[in-house]
Short mmCIF file of C-alpha atoms in Angstrom, two decimals:
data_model
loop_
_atom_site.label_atom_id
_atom_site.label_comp_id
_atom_site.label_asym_id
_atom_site.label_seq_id
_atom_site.Cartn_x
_atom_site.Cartn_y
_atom_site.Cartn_z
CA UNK A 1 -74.27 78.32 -80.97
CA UNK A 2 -70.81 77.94 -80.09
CA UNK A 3 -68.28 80.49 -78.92
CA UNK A 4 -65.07 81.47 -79.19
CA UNK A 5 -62.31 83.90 -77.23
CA UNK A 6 -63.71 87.61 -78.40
CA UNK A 7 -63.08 89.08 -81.91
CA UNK A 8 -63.87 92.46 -83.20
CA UNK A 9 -65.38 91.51 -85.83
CA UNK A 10 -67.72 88.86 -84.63
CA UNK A 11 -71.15 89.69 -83.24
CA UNK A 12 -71.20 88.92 -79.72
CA UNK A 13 -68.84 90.06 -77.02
CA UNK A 14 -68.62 89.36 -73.03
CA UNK A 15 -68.50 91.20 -69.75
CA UNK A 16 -66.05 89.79 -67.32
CA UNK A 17 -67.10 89.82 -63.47
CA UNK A 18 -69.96 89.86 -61.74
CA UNK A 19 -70.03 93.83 -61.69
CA UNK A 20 -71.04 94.41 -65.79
CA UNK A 21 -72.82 90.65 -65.96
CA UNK A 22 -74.94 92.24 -63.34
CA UNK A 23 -75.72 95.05 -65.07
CA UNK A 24 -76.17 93.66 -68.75
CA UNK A 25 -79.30 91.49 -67.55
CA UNK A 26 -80.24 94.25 -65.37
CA UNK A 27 -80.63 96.62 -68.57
CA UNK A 28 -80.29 95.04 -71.20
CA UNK A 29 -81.11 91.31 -70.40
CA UNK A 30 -82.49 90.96 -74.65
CA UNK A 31 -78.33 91.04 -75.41
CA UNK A 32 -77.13 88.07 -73.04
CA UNK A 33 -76.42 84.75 -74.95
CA UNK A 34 -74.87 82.44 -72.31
CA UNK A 35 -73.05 82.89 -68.69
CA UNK A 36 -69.67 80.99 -68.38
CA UNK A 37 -68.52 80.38 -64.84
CA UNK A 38 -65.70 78.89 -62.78
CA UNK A 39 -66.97 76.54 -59.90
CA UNK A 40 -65.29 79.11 -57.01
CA UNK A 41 -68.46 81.59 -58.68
CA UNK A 42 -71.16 79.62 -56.49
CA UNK A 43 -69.72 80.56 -53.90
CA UNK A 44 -70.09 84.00 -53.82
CA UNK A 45 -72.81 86.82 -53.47
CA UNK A 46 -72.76 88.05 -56.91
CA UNK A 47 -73.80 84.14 -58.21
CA UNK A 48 -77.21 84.63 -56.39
CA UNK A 49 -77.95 87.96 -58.32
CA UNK A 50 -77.34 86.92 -61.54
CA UNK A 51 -79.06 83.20 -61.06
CA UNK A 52 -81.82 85.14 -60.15
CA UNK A 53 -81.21 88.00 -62.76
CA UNK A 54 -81.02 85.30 -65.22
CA UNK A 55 -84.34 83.37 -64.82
CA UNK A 56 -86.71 85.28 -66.69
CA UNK A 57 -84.80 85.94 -69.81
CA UNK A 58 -83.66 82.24 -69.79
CA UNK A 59 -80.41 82.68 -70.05
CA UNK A 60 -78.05 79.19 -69.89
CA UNK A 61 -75.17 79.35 -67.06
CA UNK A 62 -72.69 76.87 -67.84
CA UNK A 63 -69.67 75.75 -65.98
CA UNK A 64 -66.89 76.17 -68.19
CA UNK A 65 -62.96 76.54 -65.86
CA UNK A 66 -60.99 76.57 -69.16
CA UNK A 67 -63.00 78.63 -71.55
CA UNK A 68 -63.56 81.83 -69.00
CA UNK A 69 -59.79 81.36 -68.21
CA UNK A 70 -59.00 81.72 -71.45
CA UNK A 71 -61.75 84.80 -72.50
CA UNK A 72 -60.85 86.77 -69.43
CA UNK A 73 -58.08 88.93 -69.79
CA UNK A 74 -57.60 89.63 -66.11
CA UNK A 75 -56.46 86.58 -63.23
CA UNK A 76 -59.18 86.11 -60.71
CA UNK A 77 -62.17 86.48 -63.33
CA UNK A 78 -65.03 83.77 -62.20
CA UNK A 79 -67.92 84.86 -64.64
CA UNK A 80 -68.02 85.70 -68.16
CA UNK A 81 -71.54 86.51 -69.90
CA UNK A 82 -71.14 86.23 -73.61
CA UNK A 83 -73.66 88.88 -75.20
CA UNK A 84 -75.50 90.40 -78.04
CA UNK A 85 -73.41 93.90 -79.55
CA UNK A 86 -75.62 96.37 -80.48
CA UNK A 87 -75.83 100.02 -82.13
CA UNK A 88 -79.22 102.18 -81.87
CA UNK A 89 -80.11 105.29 -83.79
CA UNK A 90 -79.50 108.06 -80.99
CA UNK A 91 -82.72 110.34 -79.99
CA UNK A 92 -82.59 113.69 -82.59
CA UNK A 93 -84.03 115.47 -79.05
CA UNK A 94 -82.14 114.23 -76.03
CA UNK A 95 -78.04 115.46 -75.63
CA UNK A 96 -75.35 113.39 -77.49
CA UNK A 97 -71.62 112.92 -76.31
CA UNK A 98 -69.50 112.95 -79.57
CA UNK A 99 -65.90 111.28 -79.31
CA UNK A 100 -63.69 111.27 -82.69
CA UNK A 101 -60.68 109.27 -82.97
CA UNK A 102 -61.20 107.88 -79.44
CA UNK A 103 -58.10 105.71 -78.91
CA UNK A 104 -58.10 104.10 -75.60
CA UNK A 105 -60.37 101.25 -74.82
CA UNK A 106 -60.22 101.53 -71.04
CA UNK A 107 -60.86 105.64 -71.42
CA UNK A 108 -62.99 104.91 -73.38
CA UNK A 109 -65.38 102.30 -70.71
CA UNK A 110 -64.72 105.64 -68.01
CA UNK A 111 -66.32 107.91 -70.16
CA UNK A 112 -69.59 105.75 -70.67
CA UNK A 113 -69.72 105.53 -66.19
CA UNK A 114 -69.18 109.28 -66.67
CA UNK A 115 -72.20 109.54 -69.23
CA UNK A 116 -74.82 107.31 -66.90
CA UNK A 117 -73.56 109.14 -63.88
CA UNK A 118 -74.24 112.61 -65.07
CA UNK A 119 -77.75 111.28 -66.98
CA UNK A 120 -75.75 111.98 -71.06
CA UNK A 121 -77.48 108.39 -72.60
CA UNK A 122 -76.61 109.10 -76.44
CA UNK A 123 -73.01 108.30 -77.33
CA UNK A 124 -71.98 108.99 -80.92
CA UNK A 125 -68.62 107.64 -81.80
CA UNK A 126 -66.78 108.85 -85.04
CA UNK A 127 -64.21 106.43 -86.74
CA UNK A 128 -61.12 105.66 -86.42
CA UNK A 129 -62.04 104.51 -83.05
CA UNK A 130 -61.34 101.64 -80.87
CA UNK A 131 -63.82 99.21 -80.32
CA UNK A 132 -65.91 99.75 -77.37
CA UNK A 133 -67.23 96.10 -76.95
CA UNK A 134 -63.59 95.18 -76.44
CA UNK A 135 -64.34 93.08 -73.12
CA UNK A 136 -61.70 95.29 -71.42
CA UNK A 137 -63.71 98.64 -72.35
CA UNK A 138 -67.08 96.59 -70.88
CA UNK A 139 -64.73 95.69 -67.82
CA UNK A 140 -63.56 99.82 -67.41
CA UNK A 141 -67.36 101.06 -68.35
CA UNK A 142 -68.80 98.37 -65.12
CA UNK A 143 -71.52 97.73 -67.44
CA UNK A 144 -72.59 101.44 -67.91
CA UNK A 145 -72.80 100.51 -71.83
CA UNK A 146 -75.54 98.81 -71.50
CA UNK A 147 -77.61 101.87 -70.09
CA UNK A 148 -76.98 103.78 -72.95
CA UNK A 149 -77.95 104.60 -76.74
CA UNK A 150 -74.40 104.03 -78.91
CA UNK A 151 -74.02 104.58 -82.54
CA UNK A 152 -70.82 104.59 -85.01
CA UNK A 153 -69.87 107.08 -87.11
CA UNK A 154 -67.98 107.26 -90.02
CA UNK A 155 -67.20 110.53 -90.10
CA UNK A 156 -67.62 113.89 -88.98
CA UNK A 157 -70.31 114.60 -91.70
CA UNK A 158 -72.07 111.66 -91.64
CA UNK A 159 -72.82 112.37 -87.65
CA UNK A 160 -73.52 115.77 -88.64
CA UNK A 161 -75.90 114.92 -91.25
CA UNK A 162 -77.85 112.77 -89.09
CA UNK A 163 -78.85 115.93 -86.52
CA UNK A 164 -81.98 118.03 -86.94
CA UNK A 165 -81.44 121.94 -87.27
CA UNK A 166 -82.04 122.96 -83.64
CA UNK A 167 -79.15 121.27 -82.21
CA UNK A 168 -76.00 123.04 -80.53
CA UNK A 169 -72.85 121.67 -81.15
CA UNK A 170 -69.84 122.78 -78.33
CA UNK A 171 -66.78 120.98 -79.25
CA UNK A 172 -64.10 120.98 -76.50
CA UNK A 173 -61.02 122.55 -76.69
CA UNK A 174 -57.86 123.52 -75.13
CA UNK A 175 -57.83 126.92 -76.89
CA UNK A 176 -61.62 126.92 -77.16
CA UNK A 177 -63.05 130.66 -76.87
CA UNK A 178 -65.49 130.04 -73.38
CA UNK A 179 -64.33 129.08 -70.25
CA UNK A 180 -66.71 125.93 -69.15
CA UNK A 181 -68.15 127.72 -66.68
CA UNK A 182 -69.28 130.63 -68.62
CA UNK A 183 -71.47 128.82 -70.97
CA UNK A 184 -75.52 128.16 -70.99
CA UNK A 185 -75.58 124.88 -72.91
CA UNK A 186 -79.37 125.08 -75.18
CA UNK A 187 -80.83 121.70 -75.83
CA UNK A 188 -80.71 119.75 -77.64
CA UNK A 189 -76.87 119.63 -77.81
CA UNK A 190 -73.74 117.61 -78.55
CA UNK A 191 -70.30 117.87 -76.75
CA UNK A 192 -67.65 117.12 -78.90
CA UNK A 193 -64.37 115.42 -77.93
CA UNK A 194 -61.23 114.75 -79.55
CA UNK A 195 -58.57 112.14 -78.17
CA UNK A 196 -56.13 113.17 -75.93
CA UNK A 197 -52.99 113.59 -77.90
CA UNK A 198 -54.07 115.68 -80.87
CA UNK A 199 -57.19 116.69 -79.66
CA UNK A 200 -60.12 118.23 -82.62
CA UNK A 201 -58.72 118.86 -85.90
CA UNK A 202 -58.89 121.88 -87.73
CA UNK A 203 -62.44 121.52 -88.70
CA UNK A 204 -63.67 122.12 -85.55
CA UNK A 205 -61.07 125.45 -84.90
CA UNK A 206 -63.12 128.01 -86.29
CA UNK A 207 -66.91 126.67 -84.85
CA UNK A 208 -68.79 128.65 -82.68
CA UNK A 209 -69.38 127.94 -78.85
CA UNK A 210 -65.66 126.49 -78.69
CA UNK A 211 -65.14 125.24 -74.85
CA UNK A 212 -62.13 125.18 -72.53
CA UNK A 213 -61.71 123.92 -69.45
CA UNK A 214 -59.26 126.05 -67.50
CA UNK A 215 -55.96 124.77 -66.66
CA UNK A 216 -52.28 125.36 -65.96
CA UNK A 217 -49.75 125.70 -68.66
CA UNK A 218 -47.96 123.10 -66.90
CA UNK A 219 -49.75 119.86 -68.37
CA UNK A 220 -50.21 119.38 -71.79
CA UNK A 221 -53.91 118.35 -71.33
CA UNK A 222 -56.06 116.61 -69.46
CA UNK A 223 -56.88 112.88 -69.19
CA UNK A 224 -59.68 112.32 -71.93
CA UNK A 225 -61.91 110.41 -69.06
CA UNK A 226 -60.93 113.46 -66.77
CA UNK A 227 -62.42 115.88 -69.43
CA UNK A 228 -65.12 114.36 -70.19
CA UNK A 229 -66.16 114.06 -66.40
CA UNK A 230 -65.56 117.52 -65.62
CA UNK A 231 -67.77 118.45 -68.82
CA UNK A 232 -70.69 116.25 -68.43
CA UNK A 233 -70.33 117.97 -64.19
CA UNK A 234 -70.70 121.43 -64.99
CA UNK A 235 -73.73 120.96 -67.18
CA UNK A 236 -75.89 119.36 -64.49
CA UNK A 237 -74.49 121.29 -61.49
CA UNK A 238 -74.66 124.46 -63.91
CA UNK A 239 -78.91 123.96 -63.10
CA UNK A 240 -78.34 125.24 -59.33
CA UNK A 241 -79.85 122.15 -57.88
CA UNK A 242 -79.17 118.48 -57.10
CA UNK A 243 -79.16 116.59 -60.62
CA UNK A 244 -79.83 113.43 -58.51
CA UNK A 245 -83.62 115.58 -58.20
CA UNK A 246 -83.96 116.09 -62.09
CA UNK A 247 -82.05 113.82 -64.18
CA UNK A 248 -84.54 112.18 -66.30
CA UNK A 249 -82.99 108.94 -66.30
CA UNK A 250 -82.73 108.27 -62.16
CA UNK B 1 -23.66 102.24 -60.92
CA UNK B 2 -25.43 99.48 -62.41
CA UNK B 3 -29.20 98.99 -63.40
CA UNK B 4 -31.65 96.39 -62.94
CA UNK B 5 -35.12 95.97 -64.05
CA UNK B 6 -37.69 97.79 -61.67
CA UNK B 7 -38.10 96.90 -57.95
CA UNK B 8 -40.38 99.07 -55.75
CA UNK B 9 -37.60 98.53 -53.19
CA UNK B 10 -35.04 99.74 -55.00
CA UNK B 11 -33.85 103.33 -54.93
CA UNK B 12 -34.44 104.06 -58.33
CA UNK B 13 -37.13 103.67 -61.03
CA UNK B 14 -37.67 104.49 -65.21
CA UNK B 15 -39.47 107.47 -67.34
CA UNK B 16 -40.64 105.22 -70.23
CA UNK B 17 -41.23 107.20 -72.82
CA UNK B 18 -40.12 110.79 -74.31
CA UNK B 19 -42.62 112.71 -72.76
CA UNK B 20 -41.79 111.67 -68.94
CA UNK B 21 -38.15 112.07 -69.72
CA UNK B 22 -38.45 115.65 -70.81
CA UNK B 23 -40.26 116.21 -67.79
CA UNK B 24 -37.85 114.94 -65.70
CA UNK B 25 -35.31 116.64 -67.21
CA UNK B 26 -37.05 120.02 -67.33
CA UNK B 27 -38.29 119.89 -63.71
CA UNK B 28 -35.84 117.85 -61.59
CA UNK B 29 -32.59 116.86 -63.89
CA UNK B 30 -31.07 116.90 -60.03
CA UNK B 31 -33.07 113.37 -60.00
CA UNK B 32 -31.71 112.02 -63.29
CA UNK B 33 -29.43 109.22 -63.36
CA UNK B 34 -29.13 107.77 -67.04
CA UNK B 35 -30.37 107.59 -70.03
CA UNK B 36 -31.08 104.39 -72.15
CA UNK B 37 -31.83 104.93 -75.84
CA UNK B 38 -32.70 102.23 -78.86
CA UNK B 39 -30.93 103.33 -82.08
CA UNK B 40 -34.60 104.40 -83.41
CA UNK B 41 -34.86 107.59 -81.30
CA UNK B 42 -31.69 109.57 -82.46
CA UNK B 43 -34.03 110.04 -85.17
CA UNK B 44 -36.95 111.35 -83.67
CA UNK B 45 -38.17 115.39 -82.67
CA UNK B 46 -37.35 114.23 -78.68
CA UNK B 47 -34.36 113.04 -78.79
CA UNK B 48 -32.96 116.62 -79.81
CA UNK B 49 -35.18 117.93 -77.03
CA UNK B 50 -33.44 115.04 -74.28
CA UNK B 51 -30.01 115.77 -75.39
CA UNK B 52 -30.41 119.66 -75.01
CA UNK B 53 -31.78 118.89 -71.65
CA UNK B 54 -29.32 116.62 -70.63
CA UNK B 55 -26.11 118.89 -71.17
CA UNK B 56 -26.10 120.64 -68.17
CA UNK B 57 -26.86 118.29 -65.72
CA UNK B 58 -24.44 115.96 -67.31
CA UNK B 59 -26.70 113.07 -67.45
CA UNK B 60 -25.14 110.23 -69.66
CA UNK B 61 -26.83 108.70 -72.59
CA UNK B 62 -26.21 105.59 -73.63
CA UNK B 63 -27.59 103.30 -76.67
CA UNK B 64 -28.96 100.43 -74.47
CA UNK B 65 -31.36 98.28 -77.33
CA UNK B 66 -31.62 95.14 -74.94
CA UNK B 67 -32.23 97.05 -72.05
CA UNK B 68 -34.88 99.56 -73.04
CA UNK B 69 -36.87 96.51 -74.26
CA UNK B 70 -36.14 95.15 -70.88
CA UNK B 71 -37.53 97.69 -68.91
CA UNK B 72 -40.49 99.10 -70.63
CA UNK B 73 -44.13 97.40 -70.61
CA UNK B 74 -44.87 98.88 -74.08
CA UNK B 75 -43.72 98.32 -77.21
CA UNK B 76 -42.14 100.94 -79.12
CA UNK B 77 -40.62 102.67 -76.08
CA UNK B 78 -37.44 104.47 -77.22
CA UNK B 79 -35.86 105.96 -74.33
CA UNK B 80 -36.07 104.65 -70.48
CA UNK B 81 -34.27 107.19 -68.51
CA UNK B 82 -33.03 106.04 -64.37
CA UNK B 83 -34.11 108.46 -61.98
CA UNK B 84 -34.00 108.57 -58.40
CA UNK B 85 -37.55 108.54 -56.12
CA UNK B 86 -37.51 110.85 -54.56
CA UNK B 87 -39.82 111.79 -51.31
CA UNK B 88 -40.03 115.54 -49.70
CA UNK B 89 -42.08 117.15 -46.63
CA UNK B 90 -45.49 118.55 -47.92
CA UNK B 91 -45.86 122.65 -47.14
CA UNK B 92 -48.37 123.17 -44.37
CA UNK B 93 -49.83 126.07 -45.51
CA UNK B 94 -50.48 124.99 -48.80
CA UNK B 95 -53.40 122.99 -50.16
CA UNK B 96 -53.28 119.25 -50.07
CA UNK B 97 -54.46 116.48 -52.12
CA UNK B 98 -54.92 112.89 -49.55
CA UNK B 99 -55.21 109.51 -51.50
CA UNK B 100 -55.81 106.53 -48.74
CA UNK B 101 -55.54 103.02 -50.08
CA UNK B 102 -55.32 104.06 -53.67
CA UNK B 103 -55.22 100.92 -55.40
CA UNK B 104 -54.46 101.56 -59.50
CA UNK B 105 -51.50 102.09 -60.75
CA UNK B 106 -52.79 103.97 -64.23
CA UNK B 107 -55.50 106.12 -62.14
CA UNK B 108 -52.78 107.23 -59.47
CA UNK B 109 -50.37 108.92 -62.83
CA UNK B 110 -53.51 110.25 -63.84
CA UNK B 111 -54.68 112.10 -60.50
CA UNK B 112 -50.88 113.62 -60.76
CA UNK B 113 -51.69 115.49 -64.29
CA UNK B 114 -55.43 116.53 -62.38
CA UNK B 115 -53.08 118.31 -59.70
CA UNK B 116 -50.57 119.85 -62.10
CA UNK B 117 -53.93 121.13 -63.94
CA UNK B 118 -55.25 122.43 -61.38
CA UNK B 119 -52.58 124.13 -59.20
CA UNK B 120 -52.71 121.20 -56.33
CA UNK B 121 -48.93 120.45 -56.11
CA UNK B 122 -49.00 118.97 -52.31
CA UNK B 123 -49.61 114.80 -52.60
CA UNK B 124 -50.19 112.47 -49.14
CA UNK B 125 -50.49 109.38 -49.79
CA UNK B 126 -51.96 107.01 -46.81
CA UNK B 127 -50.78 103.32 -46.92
CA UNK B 128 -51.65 100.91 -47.66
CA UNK B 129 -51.18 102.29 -51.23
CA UNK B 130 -49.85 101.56 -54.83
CA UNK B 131 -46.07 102.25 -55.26
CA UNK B 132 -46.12 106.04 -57.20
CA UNK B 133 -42.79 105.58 -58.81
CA UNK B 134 -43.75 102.20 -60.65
CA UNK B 135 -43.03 103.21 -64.54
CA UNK B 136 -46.97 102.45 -65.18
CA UNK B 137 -47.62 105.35 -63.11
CA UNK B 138 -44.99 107.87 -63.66
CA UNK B 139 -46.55 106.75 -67.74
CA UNK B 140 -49.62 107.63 -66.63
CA UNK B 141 -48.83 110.83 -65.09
CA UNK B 142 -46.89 112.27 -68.38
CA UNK B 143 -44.18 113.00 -65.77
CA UNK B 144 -46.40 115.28 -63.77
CA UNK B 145 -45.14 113.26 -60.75
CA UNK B 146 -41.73 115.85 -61.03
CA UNK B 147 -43.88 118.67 -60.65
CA UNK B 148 -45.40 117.73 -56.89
CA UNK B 149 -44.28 117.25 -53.52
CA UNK B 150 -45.07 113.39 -52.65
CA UNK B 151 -45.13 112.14 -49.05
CA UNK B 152 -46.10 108.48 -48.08
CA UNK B 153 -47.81 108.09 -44.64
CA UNK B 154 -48.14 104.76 -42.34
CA UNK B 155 -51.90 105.71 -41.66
CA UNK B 156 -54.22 108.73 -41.30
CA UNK B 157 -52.98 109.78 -37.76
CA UNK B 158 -49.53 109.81 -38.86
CA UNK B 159 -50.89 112.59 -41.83
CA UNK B 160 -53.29 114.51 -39.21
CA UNK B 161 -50.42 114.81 -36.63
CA UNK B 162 -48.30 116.49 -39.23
CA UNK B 163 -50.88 119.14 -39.76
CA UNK B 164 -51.03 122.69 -38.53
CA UNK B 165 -54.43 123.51 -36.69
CA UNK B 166 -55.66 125.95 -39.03
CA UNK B 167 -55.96 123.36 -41.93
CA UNK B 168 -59.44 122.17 -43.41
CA UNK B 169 -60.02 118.50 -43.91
CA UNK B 170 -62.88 117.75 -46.94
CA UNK B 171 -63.54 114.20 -46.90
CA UNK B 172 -65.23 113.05 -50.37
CA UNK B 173 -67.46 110.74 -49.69
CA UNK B 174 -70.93 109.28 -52.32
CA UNK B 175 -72.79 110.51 -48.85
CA UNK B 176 -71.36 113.57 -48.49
CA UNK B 177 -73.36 116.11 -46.37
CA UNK B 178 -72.71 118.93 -49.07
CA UNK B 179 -72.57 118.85 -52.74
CA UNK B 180 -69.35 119.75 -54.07
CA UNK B 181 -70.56 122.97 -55.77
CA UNK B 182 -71.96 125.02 -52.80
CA UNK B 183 -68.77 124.45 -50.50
CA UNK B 184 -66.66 127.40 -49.46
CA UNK B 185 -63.27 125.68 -49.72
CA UNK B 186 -61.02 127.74 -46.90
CA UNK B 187 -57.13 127.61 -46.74
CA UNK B 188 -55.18 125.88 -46.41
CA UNK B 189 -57.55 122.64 -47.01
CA UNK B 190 -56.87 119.04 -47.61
CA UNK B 191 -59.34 117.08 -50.32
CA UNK B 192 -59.18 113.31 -48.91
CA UNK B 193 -60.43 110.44 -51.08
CA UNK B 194 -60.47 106.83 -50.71
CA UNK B 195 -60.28 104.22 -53.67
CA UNK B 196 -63.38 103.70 -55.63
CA UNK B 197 -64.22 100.52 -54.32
CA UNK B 198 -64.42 100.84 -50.72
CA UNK B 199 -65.09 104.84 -50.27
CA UNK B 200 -63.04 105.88 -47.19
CA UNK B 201 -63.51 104.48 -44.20
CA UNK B 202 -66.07 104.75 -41.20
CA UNK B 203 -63.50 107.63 -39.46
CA UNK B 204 -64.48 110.20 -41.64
CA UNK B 205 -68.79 109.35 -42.19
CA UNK B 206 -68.97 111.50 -38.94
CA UNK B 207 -66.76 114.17 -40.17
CA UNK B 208 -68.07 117.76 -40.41
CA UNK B 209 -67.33 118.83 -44.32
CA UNK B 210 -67.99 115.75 -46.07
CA UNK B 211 -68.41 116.48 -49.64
CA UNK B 212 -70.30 114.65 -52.68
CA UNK B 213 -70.34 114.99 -56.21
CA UNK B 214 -73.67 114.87 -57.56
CA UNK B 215 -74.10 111.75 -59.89
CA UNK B 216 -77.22 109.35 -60.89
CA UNK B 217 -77.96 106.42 -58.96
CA UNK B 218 -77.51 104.34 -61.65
CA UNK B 219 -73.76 104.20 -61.36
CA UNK B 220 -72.01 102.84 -58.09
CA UNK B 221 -68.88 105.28 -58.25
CA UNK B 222 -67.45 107.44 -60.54
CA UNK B 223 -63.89 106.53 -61.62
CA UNK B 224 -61.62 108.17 -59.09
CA UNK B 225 -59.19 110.16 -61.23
CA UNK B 226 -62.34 111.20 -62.82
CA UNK B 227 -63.72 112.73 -59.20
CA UNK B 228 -60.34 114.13 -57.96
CA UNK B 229 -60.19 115.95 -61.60
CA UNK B 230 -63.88 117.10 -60.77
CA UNK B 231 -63.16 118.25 -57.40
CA UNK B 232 -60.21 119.96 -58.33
CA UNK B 233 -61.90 121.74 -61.07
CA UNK B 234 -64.41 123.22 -58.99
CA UNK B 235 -62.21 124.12 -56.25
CA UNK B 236 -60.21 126.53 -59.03
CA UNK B 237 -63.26 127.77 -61.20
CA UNK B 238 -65.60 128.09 -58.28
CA UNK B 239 -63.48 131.21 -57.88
CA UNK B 240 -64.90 133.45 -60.74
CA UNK B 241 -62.04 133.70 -62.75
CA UNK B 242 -59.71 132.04 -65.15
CA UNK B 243 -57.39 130.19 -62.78
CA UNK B 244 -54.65 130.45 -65.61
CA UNK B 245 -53.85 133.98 -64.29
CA UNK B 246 -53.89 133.43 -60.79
CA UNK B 247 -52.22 129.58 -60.27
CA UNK B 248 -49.47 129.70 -57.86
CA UNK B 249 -47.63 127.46 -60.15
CA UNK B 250 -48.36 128.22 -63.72
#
């Protein structure tokens, strides 16, 4: 198999850095193809983790100046694992993140640390949307996509259609009708999230168990990353007790 | 007076961008300097808001193609407008937001439109540190960066010495002693976060009210714009009602 720089279209993808290489054969070490370095790599701590990391699976590590030069977007870049995409039905019973029309690819790697931090693994993503094995949106997620369950959407209904009757949907917005705080999320349940500057169309005006998250008058709205976070925060700290006690995937 | 590209030592930096400029504009025209237009936005919705804006404090507009492309980062940027940086005492018995060795440029704008949100409007930031007024950042921040008081500090001594006694330091830290949602935040208080590679240092792991957000092991850090908008969320809603009605600044 022989690679080239990354494409959208093609099948594979890489992380860049030790950081998300790290993390893909921790989780998901079934996706990694091939480990590119640049000599200066040996030579640090993170080589010894993923030489050991990348034993069992058998994956190659080849010493390659030019090509990770040329995949990595960012100077200073001394590893570049070239791996598997993947999509996975998400679980009808656990709680989904929904983004539609998600725009930025570096938001869009925050909101997947967001989603493994707060214990959210099921990430439904509803087109147009940028492409979240972009290597930069690997680089801004440190790896966290390879923790979770990630499925495109091409459409509102189609993602609908795909849920079983019990679940709550609470799309987010800034005129939604609850104040975060105020509201006892029931499992299973999705959050929805539009992008940033035009936020959930109409469709979603007139739902039920419409969410805001308080703020001045004074900014237009929040950072999409910044939402999300604050979101995913109150539903676990909502429980009156550590999450780091009860989230089931610690 | 003529302009040059950007130079963090110059006197002087750019809103790229409609959006920044009518903040500028709206909350400190006294800071505007010039406008620089391509032919392309006489056409647009903003450009009737910029020139409204711009009557009274007189600021010139000028068509400028060569330079616009010059000075923005982004394609399709239509207007760059000059202002001057501008740096101000922060109030001592207000609240206080402390960044110390805040390294990114994009997360830095963002943290600004957290403390607009939120009602935070005093910013300290402890050096070494990423230059605020770089366009990337005042980008970032939408222009929220005109709605704050900004002070730069040498180190953390030079920021504690300007402090009345009564204030309340709250160090964030991934150890924290308490989690974020049972703290009693009394004013005037200071939230102090380091960058989200290092933490902050060693001088505050002995502090009393160290603070942590709860998050899943599985994740090193959150993003930091991410936990200053959490923190600053929970500061405001912890107190039982909307904060819309009862922000100083909204």
């Amino acid at each position: 198999m022989s690679f080239l720089a990354y494409d959208k279209n093609s099948d594979y993808s890489y992380t860049l850095g030790a950081y998300p290489t790290i993390e893909l054969l921790k989780n998901r070490p079934d996706l990694a193809l091939r480990i590119f370095t640049r000599a200066k790599f040996y030579k640090s701590e993170g080589y010894k983790i993923v030489r050991n990391l990348a034993k069992k699976p058998k994956v190659t590590i080849e010493q390659n100046e030019h090509f990770v030069e040329r995949v990595s977007t960012k100077e200073n870049c001394l590893v570049a694992t070239a791996f598997k995409k993947f999509e996975s039905s998400l679980h009808t019973s656990e709680n989904h993140l929904v983004l539609i029309n998600s725009k930025d690819a570096g938001n869009l790697g925050t909101i997947t640390r967001n989603m493994l931090a707060f214990g959210i693994t099921n990430l439904a993503i509803v087109k147009p949307a940028v492409d979240i094995f972009n290597p930069e949106t690997v680089r801004a997620s440190m790896g966290a996509i390879f923790g979770l369950k990630i499925k495109y959407f091409e459409n509102v209904e189609d993602y609908t259609k795909s849920l079983r009757e019990d679940r709550n949907l609470y799309p987010f917005l800034t005129t939604g009708e609850k104040l975060l705080s105020e509201v006892q999320f029931k499992n299973p349940f999705s959050l929805i999230f539009g992008n940033e500057s035009s936020g959930l169309g109409n469709e979603f005006k007139n739902c039920k168990n419409t969410i805001r998250i308080p703020q001045s008058k004074k900014v237009d709205s929040l950072n999409i990353a910044v939402s999300v976070g604050i979101a995913l925060y109150q539903v676990y700290s909502s429980k009156d007790r550590d999450p780091i006690q009860y989230l089931p995937n610690t």
